[in-house]
Short mmCIF file of C-alpha atoms in Angstrom, two decimals:
data_model
loop_
_atom_site.label_atom_id
_atom_site.label_comp_id
_atom_site.label_asym_id
_atom_site.label_seq_id
_atom_site.Cartn_x
_atom_site.Cartn_y
_atom_site.Cartn_z
CA MET A 265 98.12 105.20 79.19
CA ARG A 266 99.17 109.19 78.25
CA LEU A 267 100.06 111.39 81.35
CA SER A 268 97.64 113.62 80.22
CA ILE A 269 94.58 111.24 80.26
CA ILE A 270 96.42 109.54 83.48
CA LEU A 271 96.03 112.92 85.08
CA ALA A 272 93.06 114.09 84.13
CA ALA A 273 91.66 110.68 85.72
CA VAL A 274 93.98 111.54 88.91
CA MET A 275 92.29 115.54 88.91
CA LEU A 276 88.13 113.97 88.53
CA VAL A 277 89.30 111.46 91.78
CA ALA A 278 90.78 113.86 93.88
CA SER A 279 87.11 116.29 93.08
CA CYS A 280 85.55 113.14 94.29
CA ALA A 281 87.02 112.65 97.24
CA GLY A 282 86.92 116.35 98.48
CA ALA A 283 90.80 117.27 97.96
CA GLY A 284 90.43 119.95 100.24
CA SER A 285 90.88 118.04 103.44
CA ALA A 286 94.03 118.01 103.04
CA ASP A 287 94.66 121.00 103.98
CA PHE A 288 96.64 121.82 106.96
CA GLY A 289 94.31 124.15 109.14
CA ASP A 290 93.43 121.37 111.29
CA PHE A 291 96.92 120.59 111.91
CA ASP A 292 97.85 124.03 112.85
CA ARG A 293 94.99 124.36 114.69
CA LYS A 294 96.10 120.62 117.13
CA ALA A 295 99.55 121.87 117.11
CA ARG A 296 99.15 125.62 118.36
CA SER A 297 96.28 123.73 121.04
CA GLY A 298 99.05 121.16 122.40
CA GLN A 299 98.13 118.41 121.67
CA ARG A 300 99.55 115.08 120.73
CA LEU A 301 100.56 114.81 117.02
CA SER A 302 102.16 112.07 114.92
CA VAL A 303 103.83 112.87 111.80
CA VAL A 304 105.77 110.49 109.23
CA PHE A 305 108.15 110.28 107.30
CA PHE A 306 107.76 107.85 104.75
CA GLY A 307 110.00 107.14 101.46
CA ALA A 308 113.14 105.64 100.71
CA SER A 309 117.25 106.18 101.38
CA LEU A 310 116.71 109.83 100.77
CA THR A 311 114.09 110.51 103.67
CA TRP A 312 115.83 107.56 106.07
CA GLY A 313 119.57 110.02 105.72
CA ALA A 314 121.84 108.06 103.91
CA ASN A 315 125.27 109.58 104.17
CA ALA A 316 124.37 111.89 107.08
CA SER A 317 126.91 111.90 109.65
CA ASP A 318 124.09 110.76 112.15
CA PRO A 319 120.26 110.14 110.30
CA LEU A 320 118.56 110.80 114.43
CA LYS A 321 120.24 114.06 113.91
CA THR A 322 121.20 115.56 110.88
CA SER A 323 118.71 114.06 108.47
CA TYR A 324 115.60 115.96 106.09
CA ARG A 325 113.71 114.43 108.69
CA ALA A 326 115.38 114.94 111.54
CA ILE A 327 115.76 118.74 110.90
CA ILE A 328 112.45 118.90 109.91
CA ALA A 329 111.17 118.09 113.17
CA LYS A 330 113.30 120.19 115.12
CA ARG A 331 111.54 123.06 112.73
CA LEU A 332 108.48 121.80 113.97
CA GLU A 333 108.79 121.18 117.52
CA ALA A 334 110.52 125.57 117.03
CA LYS A 335 107.29 126.05 115.61
CA TYR A 336 105.19 124.80 118.33
CA PRO A 337 106.40 124.40 121.52
CA GLN A 338 102.84 123.43 122.96
CA ALA A 339 102.32 120.48 120.56
CA ARG A 340 103.46 116.81 121.78
CA PHE A 341 105.17 115.53 118.94
CA LYS A 342 105.88 111.96 117.73
CA PHE A 343 108.15 110.98 115.07
CA HIS A 344 108.37 108.11 112.55
CA ASP A 345 110.36 106.49 110.32
CA ALA A 346 108.36 104.83 107.29
CA ALA A 347 112.18 105.02 105.24
CA ILE A 348 113.26 102.10 103.32
CA GLY A 349 115.94 102.38 101.19
CA GLY A 350 115.90 101.57 97.19
CA THR A 351 111.92 101.05 97.52
CA ASN A 352 109.82 102.84 95.20
CA SER A 353 106.01 103.84 95.68
CA GLN A 354 104.89 100.54 94.16
CA LEU A 355 106.45 98.65 97.31
CA GLY A 356 104.80 101.45 99.29
CA VAL A 357 101.27 100.54 98.63
CA PHE A 358 101.99 97.15 100.25
CA ARG A 359 103.64 98.70 103.29
CA PHE A 360 101.50 101.57 103.92
CA GLU A 361 99.06 100.03 106.04
CA ARG A 362 102.04 98.71 108.54
CA ASP A 363 104.05 101.92 108.05
CA VAL A 364 102.01 104.66 107.84
CA LEU A 365 98.61 103.88 108.85
CA ARG A 366 99.20 102.41 112.13
CA HIS A 367 100.59 105.23 113.95
CA LYS A 368 97.65 106.96 113.25
CA PRO A 369 99.37 109.89 111.12
CA ASP A 370 98.24 114.03 111.07
CA LEU A 371 100.83 114.72 108.89
CA VAL A 372 103.05 112.85 106.29
CA PHE A 373 105.81 113.71 104.28
CA LEU A 374 106.33 111.64 100.78
CA ASP A 375 108.87 110.89 99.42
CA PHE A 376 109.50 108.00 95.93
CA SER A 377 109.76 111.05 93.52
CA ALA A 378 113.37 110.40 92.43
CA ASN A 379 113.20 106.63 93.26
CA ASP A 380 110.20 106.29 90.50
CA GLY A 381 112.72 108.07 87.71
CA ILE A 382 112.47 111.78 87.25
CA MET A 383 112.33 111.77 83.70
CA GLU A 384 109.84 108.89 83.51
CA ALA A 385 105.88 108.84 84.10
CA ASP A 386 104.71 105.14 83.40
CA ALA A 387 101.37 104.58 84.69
CA GLU A 388 102.51 101.94 86.60
CA LYS A 389 104.54 104.65 89.31
CA LEU A 390 102.20 107.45 89.08
CA SER A 391 99.41 105.20 89.99
CA ALA A 392 100.33 104.15 92.70
CA TYR A 393 102.33 107.61 94.53
CA GLU A 394 98.54 108.89 93.71
CA SER A 395 96.59 105.90 95.11
CA LEU A 396 99.52 107.13 98.23
CA VAL A 397 98.66 110.48 98.11
CA ARG A 398 94.73 109.70 98.60
CA ARG A 399 94.67 107.01 101.16
CA ILE A 400 96.75 109.84 103.21
CA ILE A 401 93.84 112.02 103.27
CA GLN A 402 91.23 109.78 102.49
CA ASP A 403 92.63 106.79 105.08
CA ALA A 404 94.80 108.75 107.40
CA ARG A 405 93.15 111.86 107.32
CA ALA A 406 95.92 113.55 107.50
CA SER A 407 97.86 116.41 105.75
CA VAL A 408 100.48 115.89 103.31
CA VAL A 409 103.42 117.29 102.10
CA GLN A 410 105.01 115.69 99.24
CA VAL A 411 109.26 115.86 98.73
CA VAL A 412 110.87 115.84 95.47
CA PHE A 413 113.94 115.10 96.19
CA PRO A 414 116.60 115.32 93.27
CA PHE A 415 119.93 113.34 92.87
CA MET A 416 122.72 115.32 91.56
CA TRP A 417 122.91 115.16 87.92
CA ASP A 418 119.11 116.47 88.24
CA VAL A 419 120.41 119.51 89.68
CA GLN A 420 123.43 119.71 87.53
CA ARG A 421 121.04 119.76 83.94
CA GLY A 422 120.09 123.26 85.52
CA LYS A 423 116.23 123.14 84.12
CA THR A 424 113.40 121.18 85.21
CA ASP A 425 111.93 120.88 81.46
CA GLY A 426 111.61 117.30 80.55
CA MET A 427 111.38 116.31 84.55
CA LYS A 428 107.50 114.35 83.50
CA ARG A 429 108.28 113.04 86.78
CA ARG A 430 108.48 116.29 88.82
CA ASP A 431 105.49 117.77 86.43
CA ALA A 432 102.81 114.92 87.28
CA HIS A 433 103.05 115.10 90.99
CA HIS A 434 103.00 118.94 91.18
CA LYS A 435 99.63 118.26 89.06
CA ILE A 436 99.21 115.90 91.64
CA ALA A 437 99.64 118.51 94.39
CA GLU A 438 97.55 120.68 91.88
CA ALA A 439 94.89 118.13 91.99
CA TYR A 440 94.26 117.17 96.20
CA HIS A 441 95.34 120.48 97.50
CA THR A 442 98.59 119.30 99.41
CA ALA A 443 101.31 121.21 99.89
CA ILE A 444 104.75 120.37 98.24
CA GLY A 445 108.74 120.93 98.71
CA ASP A 446 110.26 120.68 95.27
CA ALA A 447 114.26 120.39 96.28
CA ILE A 448 115.05 120.17 92.70
CA SER A 449 114.16 123.55 92.00
CA LEU A 450 115.48 125.04 95.22
CA CYS A 451 119.09 123.22 94.65
CA GLN A 452 119.55 124.45 90.92
CA GLN A 453 118.44 128.06 92.54
CA ARG A 454 121.34 128.03 95.18
CA VAL A 455 123.56 126.09 92.48
CA LYS A 456 122.88 128.99 89.91
CA SER A 457 123.52 132.04 92.74
CA GLY A 458 126.67 130.47 93.48
CA GLU A 459 125.19 130.16 97.26
CA THR A 460 126.53 126.77 97.27
CA THR A 461 127.90 123.98 95.38
CA LEU A 462 126.98 119.96 93.96
CA LYS A 463 130.19 119.14 95.57
CA LYS A 464 128.83 120.51 98.77
CA ILE A 465 125.67 119.15 98.15
CA TRP A 466 126.97 116.00 97.36
CA PRO A 467 130.19 115.18 99.07
CA PHE A 468 130.27 111.39 98.65
CA ASP A 469 127.84 110.22 95.94
CA GLY A 470 125.75 111.73 93.15
CA VAL A 471 122.17 109.63 94.84
CA HIS A 472 122.79 110.99 98.63
CA PRO A 473 123.51 114.06 100.04
CA GLY A 474 126.01 115.28 102.93
CA GLU A 475 125.27 117.68 106.04
CA ALA A 476 125.12 120.58 103.63
CA GLY A 477 122.76 118.55 101.46
CA TYR A 478 120.37 118.03 103.75
#
């Protein structure tokens, strides 16, 4: 199935699903009023924090948790690590209820772009990923941040041309009105500007960043 056909179908499903329910207005209101909020980090080893000195303190999810607590000091957050290394969105479909839905999330950070293959856009993984976005919005009624993480060689390319998975996930974000954190573009910009280097981001291996990378 061609990518354009898949994305057209995604647009139609999102429209029928009432994609506006993915916005952050309700989350922001609840957080400012001091309510209990459940936040799930759903993904693979980059979500878990492989190569971080302490995944509970220095992984990206730990840093994001600290930022949310600082932004909303009255809110009572519960953060859930729903990461399993080496997995992709197809396995994510099978563990969605156990690892995400049972936590009754208000906000979900969704990984898997890298492990699904950033240069690819096969129908099976793309459909699995899209179904996760849709279920987070429809079944969990939660806000979503799609996170697009790079491996070192993705940043080394210096451009995003030909990254079919990245482009497709941006289209899904557009269709469902979700937030998207594109770390590929961010890393490329910072390396190009000289603000950092590939070695500083990935000091150990080209897959998992170190402290500065997270």
